[in-house]
Amino acid sequence: MAATPIAVITGASSGIGAATARQLAAAGYRVVLTARRQGRIEALAAEITEAGHQATAYALDVTDRAAVDEFATAFRGLAVLVNNAGGALGADPVASGDPADWRQMYETNVIGTLNVTQALLPALTASGDGTIVILSSTAGLSTYEGGGGYVAAKHGEHVLAETLRLEIVGTPVRVIEVAPGMVRTEEFATTRFRGDTEKAAKVYAGVDAPLTADDVADTITWAVTRPSHVNIDLLVVRPRAQASNSKVHRTP
């Protein structure tokens, strides 16, 4: 009997990461959940296990390279890596943006993705059929006012995916980039505005059915489960009400 394929999901404590873990587990993967909030991922692992699937929780800060390298020693073969850890801080213009926020966003979105990808690439290659998913954003493809720091980080993540795909072509590893537009999760906007729920709510005000975490997780799972010779280079997914980063239909 073939071993159950393993999928590592970073940032799995909530939102898109947690939803992706649930859906990949249901699709037959043994999911390894990583995030800084150990209690959250342990609860999710228990939930997935109780549903009859396989899940393991591992507390991890993707910006801590030593910790990431230690984590990687657990794997000789690995089927899927979903680089989901990231996020936004603030919405100030470039002229007054906080460099500390910019640095933190770059460290989490870009360096964190780099750390985990470098550390796990040997195991993905050794599997003979590996997949790397990089969850970027439409912010990585075009800009918008007040988004300079996040946009810069997501552009970096987008270019990381493009470059990696060029560099490892011919190996048995795919590189898939999924770039969501407006997604309403329980934490993204609230974290961006440092707990200001009123500001967070305004992001989605009047928008008919923004994407949900499950919508994006469904997209990721679909891309991962294509036949191994099929690579979804870049998949942009937006709600119907959003035509671009700056063109969103809102009802009064």
mmCIF file of C-alpha atoms in Angstrom:
data_model
loop_
_atom_site.group_PDB
_atom_site.id
_atom_site.type_symbol
_atom_site.label_atom_id
_atom_site.label_comp_id
_atom_site.label_asym_id
_atom_site.label_seq_id
_atom_site.Cartn_x
_atom_site.Cartn_y
_atom_site.Cartn_z
ATOM 1 C CA MET A 1 0.000 0.000 0.000
ATOM 2 C CA ALA A 2 1.348 3.422 -0.969
ATOM 3 C CA ALA A 3 2.129 5.827 1.848
ATOM 4 C CA THR A 4 -0.295 8.686 2.409
ATOM 5 C CA PRO A 5 1.126 11.813 0.733
ATOM 6 C CA ILE A 6 2.130 14.600 3.103
ATOM 7 C CA ALA A 7 1.163 18.256 2.709
ATOM 8 C CA VAL A 8 2.686 21.039 4.821
ATOM 9 C CA ILE A 9 0.603 24.187 5.231
ATOM 10 C CA THR A 10 2.143 27.294 6.772
ATOM 11 C CA GLY A 11 -0.022 29.889 8.512
ATOM 12 C CA ALA A 12 -2.582 27.172 9.219
ATOM 13 C CA SER A 13 -3.984 28.619 12.443
ATOM 14 C CA SER A 14 -6.871 30.481 10.772
ATOM 15 C CA GLY A 15 -8.381 31.735 7.535
ATOM 16 C CA ILE A 16 -7.155 30.377 4.222
ATOM 17 C CA GLY A 17 -4.481 28.210 5.831
ATOM 18 C CA ALA A 18 -6.931 26.419 8.116
ATOM 19 C CA ALA A 19 -9.467 25.984 5.306
ATOM 20 C CA THR A 20 -6.775 24.579 3.010
ATOM 21 C CA ALA A 21 -5.686 22.115 5.682
ATOM 22 C CA ARG A 22 -9.244 20.832 6.032
ATOM 23 C CA GLN A 23 -9.722 20.462 2.278
ATOM 24 C CA LEU A 24 -6.365 18.804 1.567
ATOM 25 C CA ALA A 25 -6.972 16.394 4.448
ATOM 26 C CA ALA A 26 -10.362 15.514 2.946
ATOM 27 C CA ALA A 27 -8.618 15.016 -0.413
ATOM 28 C CA GLY A 28 -6.428 12.304 1.110
ATOM 29 C CA TYR A 29 -3.297 14.087 2.336
ATOM 30 C CA ARG A 30 -1.728 13.799 5.757
ATOM 31 C CA VAL A 31 -1.556 17.463 6.629
ATOM 32 C CA VAL A 32 1.152 19.050 8.750
ATOM 33 C CA LEU A 33 -0.131 22.312 10.202
ATOM 34 C CA THR A 34 2.369 25.023 11.057
ATOM 35 C CA ALA A 35 1.832 28.437 12.642
ATOM 36 C CA ARG A 36 3.086 30.397 15.615
ATOM 37 C CA ARG A 37 -0.121 29.876 17.600
ATOM 38 C CA GLN A 38 0.300 26.332 18.846
ATOM 39 C CA GLY A 39 -3.082 26.092 20.546
ATOM 40 C CA ARG A 40 -4.913 26.988 17.354
ATOM 41 C CA ILE A 41 -3.187 24.412 15.174
ATOM 42 C CA GLU A 42 -3.457 21.694 17.814
ATOM 43 C CA ALA A 43 -7.213 22.279 17.972
ATOM 44 C CA LEU A 44 -7.449 22.147 14.189
ATOM 45 C CA ALA A 45 -5.377 18.955 14.032
ATOM 46 C CA ALA A 46 -7.743 17.380 16.573
ATOM 47 C CA GLU A 47 -10.763 18.479 14.527
ATOM 48 C CA ILE A 48 -9.325 17.005 11.327
ATOM 49 C CA THR A 49 -8.383 13.758 13.084
ATOM 50 C CA GLU A 50 -11.859 13.432 14.590
ATOM 51 C CA ALA A 51 -13.248 13.786 11.054
ATOM 52 C CA GLY A 52 -11.319 10.638 10.101
ATOM 53 C CA HIS A 53 -8.321 12.250 8.416
ATOM 54 C CA GLN A 54 -4.645 12.596 9.334
ATOM 55 C CA ALA A 55 -3.174 15.786 10.794
ATOM 56 C CA THR A 56 -0.179 16.883 12.853
ATOM 57 C CA ALA A 57 0.447 20.289 14.450
ATOM 58 C CA TYR A 58 3.917 21.864 14.615
ATOM 59 C CA ALA A 59 4.455 25.323 16.103
ATOM 60 C CA LEU A 60 6.710 27.286 13.737
ATOM 61 C CA ASP A 61 7.702 30.865 12.956
ATOM 62 C CA VAL A 62 8.608 30.873 9.260
ATOM 63 C CA THR A 63 10.923 33.857 9.736
ATOM 64 C CA ASP A 64 13.125 31.843 12.147
ATOM 65 C CA ARG A 65 15.469 30.064 9.754
ATOM 66 C CA ALA A 66 17.046 27.827 12.398
ATOM 67 C CA ALA A 67 13.604 26.620 13.499
ATOM 68 C CA VAL A 68 12.552 26.056 9.883
ATOM 69 C CA ASP A 69 15.690 24.022 9.165
ATOM 70 C CA GLU A 70 15.052 21.888 12.240
ATOM 71 C CA PHE A 71 11.445 21.344 11.149
ATOM 72 C CA ALA A 72 12.632 20.216 7.710
ATOM 73 C CA THR A 73 14.694 17.351 9.169
ATOM 74 C CA ALA A 74 11.442 15.474 9.800
ATOM 75 C CA PHE A 75 10.887 14.947 6.066
ATOM 76 C CA ARG A 76 12.610 12.702 3.543
ATOM 77 C CA GLY A 77 9.762 12.837 1.070
ATOM 78 C CA LEU A 78 7.019 15.436 0.851
ATOM 79 C CA ALA A 79 4.217 15.815 -1.664
ATOM 80 C CA VAL A 80 2.948 19.373 -1.163
ATOM 81 C CA LEU A 81 4.072 22.612 0.441
ATOM 82 C CA VAL A 82 1.526 25.410 0.725
ATOM 83 C CA ASN A 83 3.252 28.695 1.538
ATOM 84 C CA ASN A 84 0.342 30.563 3.080
ATOM 85 C CA ALA A 85 1.914 32.416 6.022
ATOM 86 C CA GLY A 86 1.893 36.164 5.435
ATOM 87 C CA GLY A 87 -0.356 39.147 5.932
ATOM 88 C CA ALA A 88 -0.646 42.919 5.776
ATOM 89 C CA LEU A 89 0.044 45.694 8.270
ATOM 90 C CA GLY A 90 -1.315 49.202 7.887
ATOM 91 C CA ALA A 91 -2.721 51.119 4.932
ATOM 92 C CA ASP A 92 -0.662 54.292 5.070
ATOM 93 C CA PRO A 93 0.662 56.065 1.973
ATOM 94 C CA VAL A 94 4.298 55.612 1.023
ATOM 95 C CA ALA A 95 5.113 59.085 2.348
ATOM 96 C CA SER A 96 4.138 58.158 5.904
ATOM 97 C CA GLY A 97 4.285 54.374 6.026
ATOM 98 C CA ASP A 98 6.099 52.795 8.962
ATOM 99 C CA PRO A 99 9.348 51.130 7.819
ATOM 100 C CA ALA A 100 8.939 48.591 10.634
ATOM 101 C CA ASP A 101 5.623 47.473 9.112
ATOM 102 C CA TRP A 102 7.199 47.218 5.667
ATOM 103 C CA ARG A 103 10.081 45.168 7.083
ATOM 104 C CA GLN A 104 7.757 42.807 8.955
ATOM 105 C CA MET A 105 5.588 42.251 5.881
ATOM 106 C CA TYR A 106 8.652 41.516 3.756
ATOM 107 C CA GLU A 107 10.089 39.152 6.369
ATOM 108 C CA THR A 108 6.853 37.169 6.685
ATOM 109 C CA ASN A 109 5.613 37.127 3.093
ATOM 110 C CA VAL A 110 8.912 36.877 1.218
ATOM 111 C CA ILE A 111 11.686 35.677 3.526
ATOM 112 C CA GLY A 112 9.324 33.290 5.312
ATOM 113 C CA THR A 113 8.312 31.748 1.986
ATOM 114 C CA LEU A 114 11.960 31.573 0.954
ATOM 115 C CA ASN A 115 12.992 29.914 4.221
ATOM 116 C CA VAL A 116 10.397 27.150 4.088
ATOM 117 C CA THR A 117 10.764 26.559 0.356
ATOM 118 C CA GLN A 118 14.553 26.244 0.547
ATOM 119 C CA ALA A 119 14.386 23.959 3.564
ATOM 120 C CA LEU A 120 11.760 21.599 2.128
ATOM 121 C CA LEU A 121 12.751 21.599 -1.551
ATOM 122 C CA PRO A 122 15.046 18.556 -1.163
ATOM 123 C CA ALA A 123 12.198 16.513 0.339
ATOM 124 C CA LEU A 124 9.782 17.681 -2.339
ATOM 125 C CA THR A 125 12.269 16.683 -5.025
ATOM 126 C CA ALA A 126 12.988 13.329 -3.374
ATOM 127 C CA SER A 127 9.279 12.484 -3.485
ATOM 128 C CA GLY A 128 9.470 12.322 -7.271
ATOM 129 C CA ASP A 129 6.246 14.298 -7.580
ATOM 130 C CA GLY A 130 6.269 17.457 -5.476
ATOM 131 C CA THR A 131 4.160 20.602 -5.563
ATOM 132 C CA ILE A 132 4.949 24.024 -4.135
ATOM 133 C CA VAL A 133 2.027 26.427 -3.765
ATOM 134 C CA ILE A 134 2.754 30.081 -3.141
ATOM 135 C CA LEU A 135 -0.266 32.016 -1.983
ATOM 136 C CA SER A 136 0.405 35.536 -3.178
ATOM 137 C CA SER A 137 -2.281 38.131 -3.915
ATOM 138 C CA THR A 138 -3.588 40.316 -6.691
ATOM 139 C CA ALA A 139 -1.511 42.910 -4.799
ATOM 140 C CA GLY A 140 1.482 41.099 -6.280
ATOM 141 C CA LEU A 141 0.290 41.895 -9.798
ATOM 142 C CA SER A 142 -0.875 45.513 -9.529
ATOM 143 C CA THR A 143 -0.832 48.256 -6.943
ATOM 144 C CA TYR A 144 -3.358 50.399 -5.109
ATOM 145 C CA GLU A 145 -3.182 53.503 -2.951
ATOM 146 C CA GLY A 146 -2.375 52.839 0.669
ATOM 147 C CA GLY A 147 -1.018 49.401 -0.085
ATOM 148 C CA GLY A 148 2.620 50.157 -0.862
ATOM 149 C CA GLY A 149 4.264 47.966 1.766
ATOM 150 C CA TYR A 150 1.981 44.973 1.242
ATOM 151 C CA VAL A 151 2.102 45.385 -2.527
ATOM 152 C CA ALA A 152 5.908 45.467 -2.455
ATOM 153 C CA ALA A 153 6.027 42.288 -0.383
ATOM 154 C CA LYS A 154 3.527 40.452 -2.563
ATOM 155 C CA HIS A 155 5.344 41.537 -5.734
ATOM 156 C CA GLY A 156 8.438 39.991 -4.164
ATOM 157 C CA GLU A 157 6.578 36.755 -3.473
ATOM 158 C CA HIS A 158 5.194 36.701 -7.024
ATOM 159 C CA VAL A 159 8.668 37.101 -8.508
ATOM 160 C CA LEU A 160 10.015 34.420 -6.165
ATOM 161 C CA ALA A 161 7.455 31.984 -7.607
ATOM 162 C CA GLU A 162 8.231 32.943 -11.207
ATOM 163 C CA THR A 163 11.979 32.662 -10.723
ATOM 164 C CA LEU A 164 11.820 29.367 -8.851
ATOM 165 C CA ARG A 165 9.709 27.841 -11.608
ATOM 166 C CA LEU A 166 12.361 28.776 -14.181
ATOM 167 C CA GLU A 167 15.206 27.483 -12.048
ATOM 168 C CA ILE A 168 13.779 24.044 -11.219
ATOM 169 C CA VAL A 169 12.115 23.200 -14.522
ATOM 170 C CA GLY A 170 13.039 19.633 -15.400
ATOM 171 C CA THR A 171 12.814 18.476 -11.794
ATOM 172 C CA PRO A 172 9.740 16.616 -10.497
ATOM 173 C CA VAL A 173 8.423 19.680 -8.645
ATOM 174 C CA ARG A 174 5.660 22.037 -9.781
ATOM 175 C CA VAL A 175 5.384 25.668 -8.685
ATOM 176 C CA ILE A 176 1.822 26.953 -8.459
ATOM 177 C CA GLU A 177 0.928 30.525 -7.577
ATOM 178 C CA VAL A 178 -2.586 31.366 -6.409
ATOM 179 C CA ALA A 179 -3.344 35.093 -6.229
ATOM 180 C CA PRO A 180 -6.631 35.930 -4.482
ATOM 181 C CA GLY A 181 -8.343 39.274 -4.630
ATOM 182 C CA MET A 182 -10.785 40.407 -1.932
ATOM 183 C CA VAL A 183 -11.176 37.642 0.645
ATOM 184 C CA ARG A 184 -13.151 38.136 3.823
ATOM 185 C CA THR A 185 -11.635 36.102 6.647
ATOM 186 C CA GLU A 186 -11.924 36.469 10.395
ATOM 187 C CA GLU A 187 -8.512 38.061 10.853
ATOM 188 C CA PHE A 188 -6.860 39.534 7.739
ATOM 189 C CA ALA A 189 -8.299 43.072 7.758
ATOM 190 C CA THR A 190 -8.556 43.193 11.549
ATOM 191 C CA THR A 191 -4.850 42.374 11.834
ATOM 192 C CA ARG A 192 -4.022 44.918 9.153
ATOM 193 C CA PHE A 193 -5.750 47.649 11.155
ATOM 194 C CA ARG A 194 -4.415 46.393 14.486
ATOM 195 C CA GLY A 195 -7.715 45.281 15.935
ATOM 196 C CA ASP A 196 -9.824 48.187 14.669
ATOM 197 C CA THR A 197 -12.925 46.233 13.678
ATOM 198 C CA GLU A 198 -14.688 49.328 12.337
ATOM 199 C CA LYS A 199 -11.910 50.000 9.817
ATOM 200 C CA ALA A 200 -11.763 46.314 8.950
ATOM 201 C CA ALA A 201 -15.501 46.192 8.252
ATOM 202 C CA LYS A 202 -15.248 49.147 5.848
ATOM 203 C CA VAL A 203 -12.979 47.111 3.555
ATOM 204 C CA TYR A 204 -15.929 44.862 2.684
ATOM 205 C CA ALA A 205 -18.777 47.365 3.097
ATOM 206 C CA GLY A 206 -21.344 47.078 0.324
ATOM 207 C CA VAL A 207 -19.510 44.265 -1.473
ATOM 208 C CA ASP A 208 -21.844 41.494 -2.519
ATOM 209 C CA ALA A 209 -20.206 38.198 -1.531
ATOM 210 C CA PRO A 210 -16.466 38.699 -1.216
ATOM 211 C CA LEU A 211 -14.439 35.505 -1.432
ATOM 212 C CA THR A 212 -14.258 33.277 1.638
ATOM 213 C CA ALA A 213 -11.342 31.242 2.960
ATOM 214 C CA ASP A 214 -13.095 28.117 1.685
ATOM 215 C CA ASP A 215 -13.297 29.571 -1.831
ATOM 216 C CA VAL A 216 -9.542 30.060 -1.933
ATOM 217 C CA ALA A 217 -8.849 26.697 -0.290
ATOM 218 C CA ASP A 218 -11.022 25.041 -2.931
ATOM 219 C CA THR A 219 -8.954 26.755 -5.632
ATOM 220 C CA ILE A 220 -5.683 25.625 -4.043
ATOM 221 C CA THR A 221 -6.914 22.050 -3.645
ATOM 222 C CA TRP A 222 -8.090 21.935 -7.253
ATOM 223 C CA ALA A 223 -4.698 23.147 -8.527
ATOM 224 C CA VAL A 224 -2.770 20.709 -6.329
ATOM 225 C CA THR A 225 -4.869 17.726 -7.376
ATOM 226 C CA ARG A 226 -4.429 18.196 -11.140
ATOM 227 C CA PRO A 227 -2.467 15.404 -12.864
ATOM 228 C CA SER A 228 1.214 15.773 -12.020
ATOM 229 C CA HIS A 229 2.186 16.833 -15.568
ATOM 230 C CA VAL A 230 -0.225 19.799 -15.331
ATOM 231 C CA ASN A 231 1.146 22.986 -13.760
ATOM 232 C CA ILE A 232 -1.155 25.882 -12.921
ATOM 233 C CA ASP A 233 1.473 28.621 -13.146
ATOM 234 C CA LEU A 234 -0.709 31.472 -11.919
ATOM 235 C CA LEU A 235 -4.354 31.436 -10.928
ATOM 236 C CA VAL A 236 -6.034 34.758 -10.120
ATOM 237 C CA VAL A 237 -9.296 34.425 -8.209
ATOM 238 C CA ARG A 238 -11.562 37.343 -7.334
ATOM 239 C CA PRO A 239 -15.177 37.756 -6.301
ATOM 240 C CA ARG A 240 -17.525 38.701 -9.118
ATOM 241 C CA ALA A 241 -17.954 42.156 -7.554
ATOM 242 C CA GLN A 242 -14.253 42.959 -7.946
ATOM 243 C CA ALA A 243 -12.824 43.767 -11.378
ATOM 244 C CA SER A 244 -9.415 44.952 -10.159
ATOM 245 C CA ASN A 245 -7.664 46.088 -6.982
ATOM 246 C CA SER A 246 -9.190 49.536 -7.416
ATOM 247 C CA LYS A 247 -12.508 48.691 -9.127
ATOM 248 C CA VAL A 248 -15.012 47.100 -6.764
ATOM 249 C CA HIS A 249 -18.782 47.257 -7.091
ATOM 250 C CA ARG A 250 -20.399 48.312 -3.819
ATOM 251 C CA THR A 251 -24.096 48.654 -3.166
ATOM 252 C CA PRO A 252 -25.152 51.845 -1.329
#
